[in-house]
Coordinates of C-alpha atoms and ligand atoms in Angstrom, one line a residue:
M21 CA -27.8 -29.9 -17.8
S22 CA -24.6 -31.5 -17.7
D23 CA -21.4 -30.4 -19.4
P24 CA -21.1 -26.8 -19.7
Y25 CA -20.8 -26.9 -23.5
A26 CA -24.6 -28.2 -23.7
G27 CA -25.4 -24.9 -21.9
K28 CA -23.1 -22.8 -24.4
D29 CA -26.5 -21.4 -25.7
E30 CA -27.6 -20.0 -22.2
L31 CA -24.6 -17.2 -22.2
R32 CA -26.3 -14.8 -23.6
A33 CA -29.7 -14.9 -21.2
A34 CA -26.9 -15.6 -18.2
L35 CA -25.0 -12.3 -19.0
D36 CA -28.7 -10.0 -19.9
Y37 CA -29.7 -11.6 -16.3
V38 CA -26.5 -10.1 -14.4
V39 CA -27.1 -6.8 -16.3
A40 CA -30.8 -6.4 -15.2
E41 CA -29.8 -7.2 -11.8
S42 CA -26.4 -4.7 -11.0
H43 CA -29.1 -2.5 -12.1
R44 CA -31.7 -2.9 -9.3
Y45 CA -28.8 -3.1 -6.8
L46 CA -26.8 -0.1 -8.0
G47 CA -29.5 2.0 -8.3
G48 CA -30.5 1.7 -4.8
L49 CA -26.7 2.0 -2.9
D50 CA -26.9 5.4 -2.2
D51 CA -30.2 4.6 0.3
S52 CA -30.2 1.3 0.7
R53 CA -29.1 0.5 4.7
V54 CA -26.1 -1.3 5.2
R55 CA -26.9 -4.4 5.9
M56 CA -29.9 -6.3 5.1
P57 CA -31.9 -7.8 8.0
G58 CA -31.2 -11.5 8.0
A59 CA -27.8 -11.4 5.9
D60 CA -26.1 -13.7 8.2
E61 CA -28.7 -16.2 6.8
A62 CA -27.5 -16.3 3.8
P63 CA -25.4 -18.2 3.0
A64 CA -27.5 -21.1 4.4
R65 CA -29.7 -20.4 1.7
L66 CA -27.2 -21.5 -0.3
A67 CA -25.3 -23.9 1.4
G68 CA -26.2 -27.8 1.0
P69 CA -24.9 -30.7 -1.0
L70 CA -22.9 -30.2 -4.6
P71 CA -24.8 -31.4 -6.8
E72 CA -24.8 -33.9 -9.1
H73 CA -26.6 -33.1 -12.0
G74 CA -26.7 -28.9 -12.5
E75 CA -29.7 -26.7 -13.1
G76 CA -28.3 -24.6 -15.8
A77 CA -26.6 -21.1 -15.6
L78 CA -29.7 -18.8 -15.1
E79 CA -31.0 -20.7 -12.4
A80 CA -27.3 -20.4 -11.1
L81 CA -27.4 -16.8 -11.1
R82 CA -31.3 -16.2 -10.3
A83 CA -30.3 -18.6 -7.3
L84 CA -27.4 -16.6 -6.3
V85 CA -28.8 -13.4 -6.7
E86 CA -32.5 -14.6 -5.3
R87 CA -31.1 -16.4 -2.3
G88 CA -27.8 -14.8 -2.2
L89 CA -28.1 -11.1 -2.3
D90 CA -29.4 -10.1 1.5
G91 CA -25.6 -11.0 2.6
A92 CA -23.5 -8.9 0.7
I93 CA -22.9 -5.4 2.8
R94 CA -23.5 -2.7 0.5
S95 CA -19.9 -1.2 1.4
S96 CA -19.3 -0.3 -2.0
G97 CA -22.3 2.5 -0.7
P98 CA -21.9 5.7 0.2
R99 CA -22.6 4.6 4.1
F100 CA -19.9 2.0 5.1
F101 CA -17.5 3.5 7.2
H102 CA -16.0 0.5 8.5
F103 CA -12.6 -0.8 8.4
V104 CA -10.5 1.4 5.4
Q105 CA -13.0 0.5 1.9
G106 CA -13.6 2.0 -1.3
G107 CA -16.2 1.0 -3.8
T108 CA -16.3 0.9 -7.9
T109 CA -16.1 3.9 -10.3
P110 CA -18.8 3.7 -13.3
A111 CA -15.5 3.6 -15.2
A112 CA -13.7 1.1 -13.2
L113 CA -16.8 -1.1 -12.9
G114 CA -17.5 -1.4 -16.3
A115 CA -13.4 -2.2 -17.0
D116 CA -13.9 -4.9 -14.3
W117 CA -17.1 -6.2 -15.9
L118 CA -14.2 -6.8 -19.0
V119 CA -11.3 -8.1 -17.4
S120 CA -13.7 -11.3 -16.9
T121 CA -15.4 -10.8 -20.1
L122 CA -11.5 -11.0 -22.1
D123 CA -9.8 -13.7 -18.8
Q124 CA -6.4 -11.9 -19.7
N125 CA -3.7 -13.8 -17.8
P126 CA -1.2 -10.9 -16.7
G127 CA 1.8 -12.3 -16.2
M128 CA 3.7 -12.9 -19.8
W129 CA 3.3 -10.4 -22.4
V130 CA 2.4 -13.2 -24.9
A131 CA -0.5 -14.5 -23.3
S132 CA -2.0 -10.2 -22.9
P133 CA 0.3 -8.2 -24.4
L134 CA -2.6 -5.9 -23.9
A135 CA -3.2 -6.6 -20.0
E136 CA 1.1 -7.0 -19.3
G137 CA 1.4 -3.3 -21.9
L138 CA -1.6 -1.3 -19.6
E139 CA 0.0 -2.4 -16.7
V140 CA 3.1 -0.8 -17.2
V141 CA 0.9 2.3 -18.8
V142 CA -0.6 2.7 -15.6
L143 CA 2.1 2.8 -12.6
D144 CA 3.4 4.7 -15.2
W145 CA 0.3 6.6 -14.2
L146 CA 0.0 6.0 -11.0
K147 CA 3.8 7.0 -10.1
D148 CA 2.8 10.8 -11.7
L149 CA -0.3 11.0 -9.0
F150 CA 1.8 10.3 -6.4
G151 CA 5.0 12.0 -7.1
I152 CA 6.5 9.0 -7.6
P153 CA 9.8 9.2 -9.8
Q154 CA 9.2 7.5 -12.8
A155 CA 12.7 5.6 -13.0
W156 CA 11.2 3.2 -10.1
G157 CA 9.8 0.5 -10.8
G158 CA 6.6 -1.1 -10.0
V159 CA 4.1 -4.3 -9.8
L160 CA 0.7 -4.6 -9.0
T161 CA -0.5 -6.7 -6.3
T162 CA -4.1 -7.9 -4.3
G163 CA -3.8 -5.5 -1.9
A164 CA -1.7 -4.2 0.3
Q165 CA -0.8 -6.7 2.3
M166 CA 0.9 -8.4 -1.0
A167 CA 1.9 -4.7 -1.8
N168 CA 4.1 -5.0 1.9
F169 CA 5.1 -8.3 1.3
T170 CA 6.1 -6.9 -2.1
G171 CA 8.5 -4.2 -1.1
L172 CA 10.0 -5.2 2.1
A173 CA 11.0 -8.7 0.0
A174 CA 13.3 -6.4 -2.2
G175 CA 14.7 -4.9 1.1
R176 CA 14.6 -8.1 2.2
R177 CA 17.3 -9.3 -0.7
W178 CA 19.0 -5.3 -0.4
W179 CA 19.9 -6.0 3.2
A180 CA 20.7 -9.9 1.8
A181 CA 23.4 -8.7 -0.5
Q182 CA 24.9 -6.0 1.8
H183 CA 26.0 -8.7 4.0
G184 CA 27.6 -10.1 0.3
T185 CA 24.5 -13.2 -0.2
D186 CA 21.4 -13.7 -2.0
V187 CA 19.3 -14.5 0.1
E188 CA 16.6 -15.6 -2.5
R189 CA 19.3 -18.1 -4.5
D190 CA 20.4 -19.2 -0.3
G191 CA 18.0 -18.9 2.3
L192 CA 18.4 -16.6 5.4
A193 CA 20.7 -19.3 6.6
G194 CA 23.8 -18.1 7.8
L195 CA 23.1 -14.2 8.0
P196 CA 22.5 -12.1 11.2
Q197 CA 19.2 -11.1 12.2
M198 CA 17.9 -8.8 10.1
P199 CA 16.9 -5.4 12.2
V200 CA 13.5 -3.8 11.3
F201 CA 12.2 -0.7 13.2
T202 CA 9.0 0.7 13.2
S203 CA 6.6 2.8 14.7
G204 CA 3.2 1.8 16.5
L205 CA 1.0 2.7 13.7
V206 CA 2.2 0.0 12.1
H207 CA -0.4 -2.5 10.4
P208 CA -0.5 -5.8 11.3
T209 CA -0.2 -7.0 7.1
A210 CA 3.5 -5.1 7.0
I211 CA 4.7 -7.3 10.6
K212 CA 3.1 -10.2 8.8
A213 CA 4.8 -10.1 5.8
I214 CA 8.0 -9.9 7.9
G215 CA 6.6 -12.9 9.6
M216 CA 6.6 -14.6 5.6
L217 CA 10.0 -13.3 4.7
G218 CA 11.6 -16.0 7.3
V219 CA 12.5 -13.1 9.8
G220 CA 10.1 -13.4 13.0
R221 CA 7.0 -11.3 13.5
D222 CA 8.2 -10.6 17.0
Q223 CA 11.4 -8.6 15.7
V224 CA 9.9 -6.1 15.0
R225 CA 11.3 -3.1 17.4
M226 CA 8.8 -0.6 17.8
P227 CA 10.6 2.9 19.4
V228 CA 7.4 4.5 21.2
A229 CA 6.1 7.9 22.4
G230 CA 2.6 7.7 23.9
G231 CA -0.4 5.9 24.0
A232 CA -1.5 6.6 20.1
G233 CA 2.1 4.7 19.3
H234 CA 4.1 7.5 17.8
L235 CA 7.4 7.0 16.8
D236 CA 9.9 7.7 19.3
I237 CA 12.8 9.3 16.5
D238 CA 15.3 9.8 19.1
H239 CA 15.0 6.3 20.8
L240 CA 14.9 5.0 16.9
R241 CA 18.2 7.1 16.2
S242 CA 20.0 5.7 19.3
M243 CA 18.8 1.7 18.1
L244 CA 20.5 2.7 14.6
E245 CA 23.1 3.8 16.0
D246 CA 23.6 0.8 18.3
L247 CA 23.9 -0.9 15.2
R248 CA 27.1 0.7 14.3
G249 CA 26.7 0.5 11.1
D250 CA 25.1 -2.6 10.2
P251 CA 21.6 -1.6 7.9
A252 CA 18.4 -2.3 8.6
L253 CA 14.7 -1.7 7.3
L254 CA 12.6 1.1 8.6
I255 CA 9.1 0.6 8.1
A256 CA 7.1 4.6 8.0
T257 CA 3.5 3.9 8.3
A258 CA 1.5 6.8 5.8
G259 CA -2.2 6.3 7.5
E260 CA -2.9 3.9 10.0
P261 CA -6.4 3.1 10.1
N262 CA -7.2 4.3 13.7
A263 CA -7.1 8.0 13.4
G264 CA -5.3 8.8 9.6
A265 CA -1.8 9.4 11.6
F266 CA 1.2 9.2 9.6
D267 CA 4.6 8.8 10.8
P268 CA 7.5 11.6 10.0
I269 CA 8.2 10.3 6.8
H270 CA 11.2 13.1 6.1
E271 CA 13.3 12.7 9.7
M272 CA 13.3 9.2 8.9
A273 CA 14.4 9.4 5.6
D274 CA 17.2 11.9 7.2
L275 CA 17.5 8.7 9.0
A276 CA 17.8 6.0 6.6
E277 CA 19.9 8.3 4.2
Q278 CA 22.3 9.0 7.5
Y279 CA 22.4 5.0 9.1
G280 CA 22.4 3.2 5.1
C281 CA 18.4 1.9 5.6
W282 CA 16.3 0.5 3.4
L283 CA 12.8 2.7 4.3
H284 CA 9.8 1.0 3.2
I285 CA 6.6 3.4 3.1
D286 CA 3.2 1.5 3.7
G287 CA 0.6 4.5 2.2
A288 CA -2.5 1.9 2.0
F289 CA -4.8 4.4 2.1
G290 CA -2.6 7.5 3.0
L291 CA -0.9 7.7 0.4
F292 CA -3.2 9.4 -1.3
G293 CA -3.0 12.2 0.9
A294 CA -0.6 13.1 -1.9
L295 CA -3.3 14.2 -4.4
S296 CA -3.9 17.4 -1.5
D297 CA -2.6 20.5 -0.9
R298 CA -4.0 20.6 2.3
S299 CA -2.4 16.9 3.5
R300 CA 0.4 16.5 0.8
H301 CA 3.0 17.8 3.0
L302 CA 2.3 14.7 5.9
L303 CA 4.4 13.0 2.4
S304 CA 7.4 15.1 2.3
G305 CA 10.2 12.7 2.0
M306 CA 8.2 10.0 0.5
E307 CA 10.2 10.1 -3.2
R308 CA 13.9 9.9 -1.2
A309 CA 11.9 6.0 0.4
H310 CA 13.5 2.7 -1.3
S311 CA 9.7 1.0 -1.5
I312 CA 6.1 2.5 -1.4
I313 CA 3.2 0.9 -1.2
S314 CA -0.8 1.4 -1.7
D315 CA -4.3 -0.1 -1.9
G316 CA -6.0 0.5 -5.2
H317 CA -9.3 -0.7 -4.1
K318 CA -9.4 1.4 -1.1
W319 CA -9.2 5.2 -2.2
L320 CA -9.0 4.7 -5.7
N321 CA -12.7 3.3 -5.5
V322 CA -11.2 0.4 -8.2
P323 CA -13.2 -3.1 -7.2
Y324 CA -11.2 -5.7 -5.3
D325 CA -8.7 -6.8 -5.5
C326 CA -6.1 -4.4 -6.3
G327 CA -3.2 -2.6 -4.4
F328 CA 0.6 -1.0 -6.1
A329 CA 4.4 -1.4 -4.9
F330 CA 6.9 0.6 -6.0
V331 CA 10.6 0.0 -5.7
R332 CA 13.1 2.5 -6.2
E333 CA 15.7 0.3 -7.8
A334 CA 13.8 -2.4 -9.8
S335 CA 15.8 -5.1 -10.3
L336 CA 14.8 -6.0 -6.9
L337 CA 12.1 -7.1 -8.1
V338 CA 13.3 -8.9 -11.1
G339 CA 16.0 -10.3 -8.3
T340 CA 13.2 -11.4 -5.6
F341 CA 10.0 -12.5 -8.0
G342 CA 12.1 -13.6 -11.2
I343 CA 11.3 -17.5 -12.2
G344 CA 12.6 -19.6 -15.4
A345 CA 11.6 -22.7 -16.9
S346 CA 11.9 -23.8 -20.4
Y347 CA 8.2 -22.9 -21.7
L348 CA 8.3 -19.8 -20.2
S349 CA 9.0 -15.9 -21.6
P350 CA 13.1 -15.1 -20.5
V351 CA 13.5 -13.6 -17.6
E352 CA 15.8 -11.2 -20.1
D353 CA 12.8 -10.8 -22.6
E354 CA 12.1 -7.7 -25.2
H355 CA 8.9 -7.4 -23.3
P356 CA 7.9 -7.0 -19.4
N357 CA 6.2 -10.6 -17.7
A358 CA 5.0 -9.3 -14.4
A359 CA 5.4 -13.1 -13.4
F360 CA 8.5 -12.2 -13.0
L361 CA 7.9 -8.7 -10.7
S362 CA 5.7 -10.1 -8.5
P363 CA 4.6 -12.5 -5.7
E364 CA 1.8 -14.1 -7.6
S365 CA 2.6 -15.8 -11.0
S366 CA -0.8 -16.2 -13.0
R367 CA -3.2 -13.2 -12.1
R368 CA -6.2 -10.7 -13.0
A369 CA -5.7 -7.2 -15.8
R370 CA -6.6 -5.3 -12.5
A371 CA -4.4 -2.5 -14.7
L372 CA -8.0 -2.4 -16.8
P373 CA -10.1 -0.6 -14.1
I374 CA -7.2 1.4 -13.1
W375 CA -7.1 2.2 -16.7
A376 CA -10.0 3.4 -17.1
T377 CA -10.9 5.2 -14.2
L378 CA -7.7 7.2 -14.6
R379 CA -9.2 8.2 -18.0
A380 CA -12.2 9.0 -17.2
Y381 CA -12.0 11.2 -14.3
G382 CA -7.5 12.1 -15.1
R383 CA -6.0 13.7 -12.1
R384 CA -8.3 16.6 -11.5
G385 CA -11.3 14.1 -10.6
Y386 CA -9.2 12.2 -8.2
A387 CA -7.6 15.4 -6.8
E388 CA -11.5 17.0 -6.5
M389 CA -12.8 13.7 -4.7
V390 CA -9.7 13.5 -1.9
N391 CA -10.6 17.0 -0.8
R392 CA -14.3 16.3 -0.6
H393 CA -13.7 13.5 1.2
L394 CA -10.8 15.7 3.9
D395 CA -13.8 18.4 4.0
L396 CA -16.5 15.6 5.3
A397 CA -13.9 14.6 8.1
Q398 CA -13.5 18.1 9.1
H399 CA -17.5 18.8 9.3
L400 CA -18.1 15.0 11.2
A401 CA -15.5 16.7 13.1
T402 CA -17.4 19.6 13.8
R403 CA -20.5 18.2 14.2
I404 CA -18.9 15.5 16.6
D405 CA -17.8 18.2 18.7
A406 CA -21.4 20.3 18.7
A407 CA -22.9 17.2 20.3
E408 CA -22.5 17.3 23.9
D409 CA -23.0 13.1 24.1
L410 CA -20.0 13.2 21.7
E411 CA -16.0 13.3 22.1
R412 CA -13.8 13.5 19.8
L413 CA -10.6 11.6 20.9
T414 CA -8.0 13.7 18.7
D415 CA -6.8 15.7 15.7
V416 CA -9.0 14.9 12.4
V417 CA -5.6 15.0 9.4
L418 CA -6.5 13.0 6.9
N419 CA -10.1 11.5 6.2
I420 CA -10.7 9.1 9.5
V421 CA -12.4 10.9 12.4
C422 CA -11.4 8.7 16.1
F423 CA -14.0 9.3 18.8
R424 CA -17.0 7.7 21.4
Y425 CA -20.4 8.3 23.1
H426 CA -20.0 10.0 26.3
P427 CA -23.2 11.1 27.4
A428 CA -23.1 13.8 30.8
G429 CA -23.3 11.8 34.2
E430 CA -21.9 8.6 32.3
P431 CA -19.1 7.7 34.7
A432 CA -15.5 7.2 33.1
D433 CA -15.1 3.7 33.3
R434 CA -18.6 2.7 31.9
L435 CA -16.9 4.4 28.9
D436 CA -15.5 1.8 27.5
E437 CA -18.2 -0.5 27.9
I438 CA -20.9 0.9 26.4
N439 CA -18.7 1.8 23.8
G440 CA -17.9 -1.8 22.3
R441 CA -21.2 -2.8 22.6
L442 CA -22.7 0.7 20.7
A443 CA -19.6 -1.1 17.3
E444 CA -21.6 -4.3 17.8
A445 CA -25.2 -2.5 17.9
I446 CA -23.9 -0.2 14.9
I447 CA -23.7 -2.4 13.0
Q448 CA -26.3 -4.9 13.3
D449 CA -29.3 -1.7 13.4
G450 CA -27.3 -1.6 9.5
R451 CA -28.1 1.9 8.5
V452 CA -24.2 2.8 9.0
Y453 CA -20.8 0.2 9.0
V454 CA -19.2 2.3 11.8
G455 CA -16.2 -0.2 13.1
G456 CA -14.8 0.3 16.8
T457 CA -11.4 0.1 17.9
V458 CA -9.5 0.6 20.9
Y459 CA -6.9 4.3 20.6
E460 CA -5.2 5.4 23.5
G461 CA -6.5 3.1 25.2
K462 CA -10.2 4.1 25.4
R463 CA -12.9 2.6 22.8
A464 CA -13.9 4.4 20.5
L465 CA -15.9 5.0 16.9
R466 CA -13.4 5.6 13.9
P467 CA -15.4 6.2 10.7
A468 CA -13.0 6.5 7.6
I469 CA -14.2 8.4 4.3
V470 CA -13.0 6.7 0.9
N471 CA -15.8 5.7 -1.2
W472 CA -16.5 7.9 -4.1
R473 CA -20.4 8.5 -3.9
T474 CA -20.4 9.5 0.3
T475 CA -22.0 13.1 0.6
E476 CA -23.0 15.5 3.4
R477 CA -26.4 13.7 4.3
D478 CA -24.5 10.4 4.7
I479 CA -21.7 11.9 7.0
D480 CA -25.2 13.4 8.9
E481 CA -26.2 10.2 9.6
I482 CA -23.5 8.7 11.4
V483 CA -23.8 11.4 13.9
A484 CA -27.7 10.0 14.3
V485 CA -27.5 6.4 14.3
V486 CA -24.9 6.6 16.4
R487 CA -26.6 9.2 19.0
E488 CA -30.2 7.1 18.5
V489 CA -28.3 3.6 19.2
G490 CA -26.2 5.1 21.7
R491 CA -28.8 6.3 24.1
A492 CA -30.8 3.4 22.9
L493 CA -28.4 1.3 25.1
V494 CA -27.4 3.3 28.6
Ligands
PLP10 C1 -5.6 -1.2 4.7 C2 -4.6 -1.6 5.4 C3 -3.7 -2.5 4.5 C4 -4.4 -3.9 4.4 O1 -4.3 -3.4 2.8 P1 -5.1 -4.9 2.1 O2 -5.8 -3.7 1.4 O3 -6.3 -5.6 3.2 O4 -3.9 -5.8 1.9 C5 -2.3 -2.4 4.9 N1 -1.7 -0.3 5.3 C6 -2.4 0.0 5.6 C7 -2.3 0.8 6.4 C8 -4.5 -0.3 5.4 O5 -4.8 1.0 5.6

């Protein structure tokens, strides 16, 4: 085989093969271990020199499946509780296959009215789902990292305009240092975004009280007072990965109004708390923010990659990201062109899986799923509290449970070492995936529940595996 054109007839066989193998993989997901033995060796089985002559599509796909799939972590299955990673609903996965089949590029309307138009539709649906006013602008991104960048870039444009500068045109030179405040709950991707914006990661100031990083609101107020009317950016975190904790959004919105600040909310998974009567209060006041972001590939359960950024003043997005060239559509087009609203230019048609999953399950379906996950988190907390060798480290406010292995008689100074080794041993064991962290100075585990497939059986497996692997360690 040489030129792909010569292999054109292979298309049907290649796709039929992938469909059959996908059924096999997905059919086993509910009962599969998360990590296959030898997972780390899989990439080496696919390495080697660049082929001089091709083997054709079917042979290539067969090699990928037969030698590669052991290296795939079953993170779209029900027992992956590391980081915060969702799975893929049937509707989202089906639509994502179509994304590759259609191969649309939603940057310019003329290149894909379908993908470009659906992006507007799903952004409106998502605003409705979360309770964000419809008048806000928005754009799909690769994830929360780029959504944070997008929202904070709009904030930087606003801030520079307060100083009479068009920062996209003239840059930061000549401007004072941009003041940025947040709490210790801030996600490192927000800090990285501030770095990418040329402001400097170390310029972000964090008035905190206590070892868990909670905001000291009085200290923040006095820092804003010291600015004597200069505008600033505030970053609120709605759901952080250690324990699901939230910054006090309502009080931060009060300060933003009083001192003339931009309020950015990172709700990468926590924004989905707006779907439940039990957690909605954690987001109260969010409609007073200036930018709000979240992820699609976490709690929405659409495939990688997918995030969204919403900005109250829609014109700031085009001001920040608009570009022009004689062969492109005009920025002042009658149709939307997401390339002018986004740090990306050409991009994947991420709207299709979002549209399909929201159409398939609706507001009610997602509210039910979120409520089920909140129940499962409480169930896990109850199981931990009932086990004499497990210790919960803080309240469960949403979908993350922070705890540690604490067998009787073990001296306090050994617990960090034991829990550090335990986190690694659980990954190698491979039956469930639970991530390790440090919470208030203590090494801990922090399963996060966001996968639509997860049930009580999977939660009970966390408890069983942690205790079994823990006992073997001490
Ligand atoms: C996961 C997460 C991010 C980063 O999201 P990516 O999708 O990995 O870019 C940012 N903020 C919070 C609070 C998160 O939980």
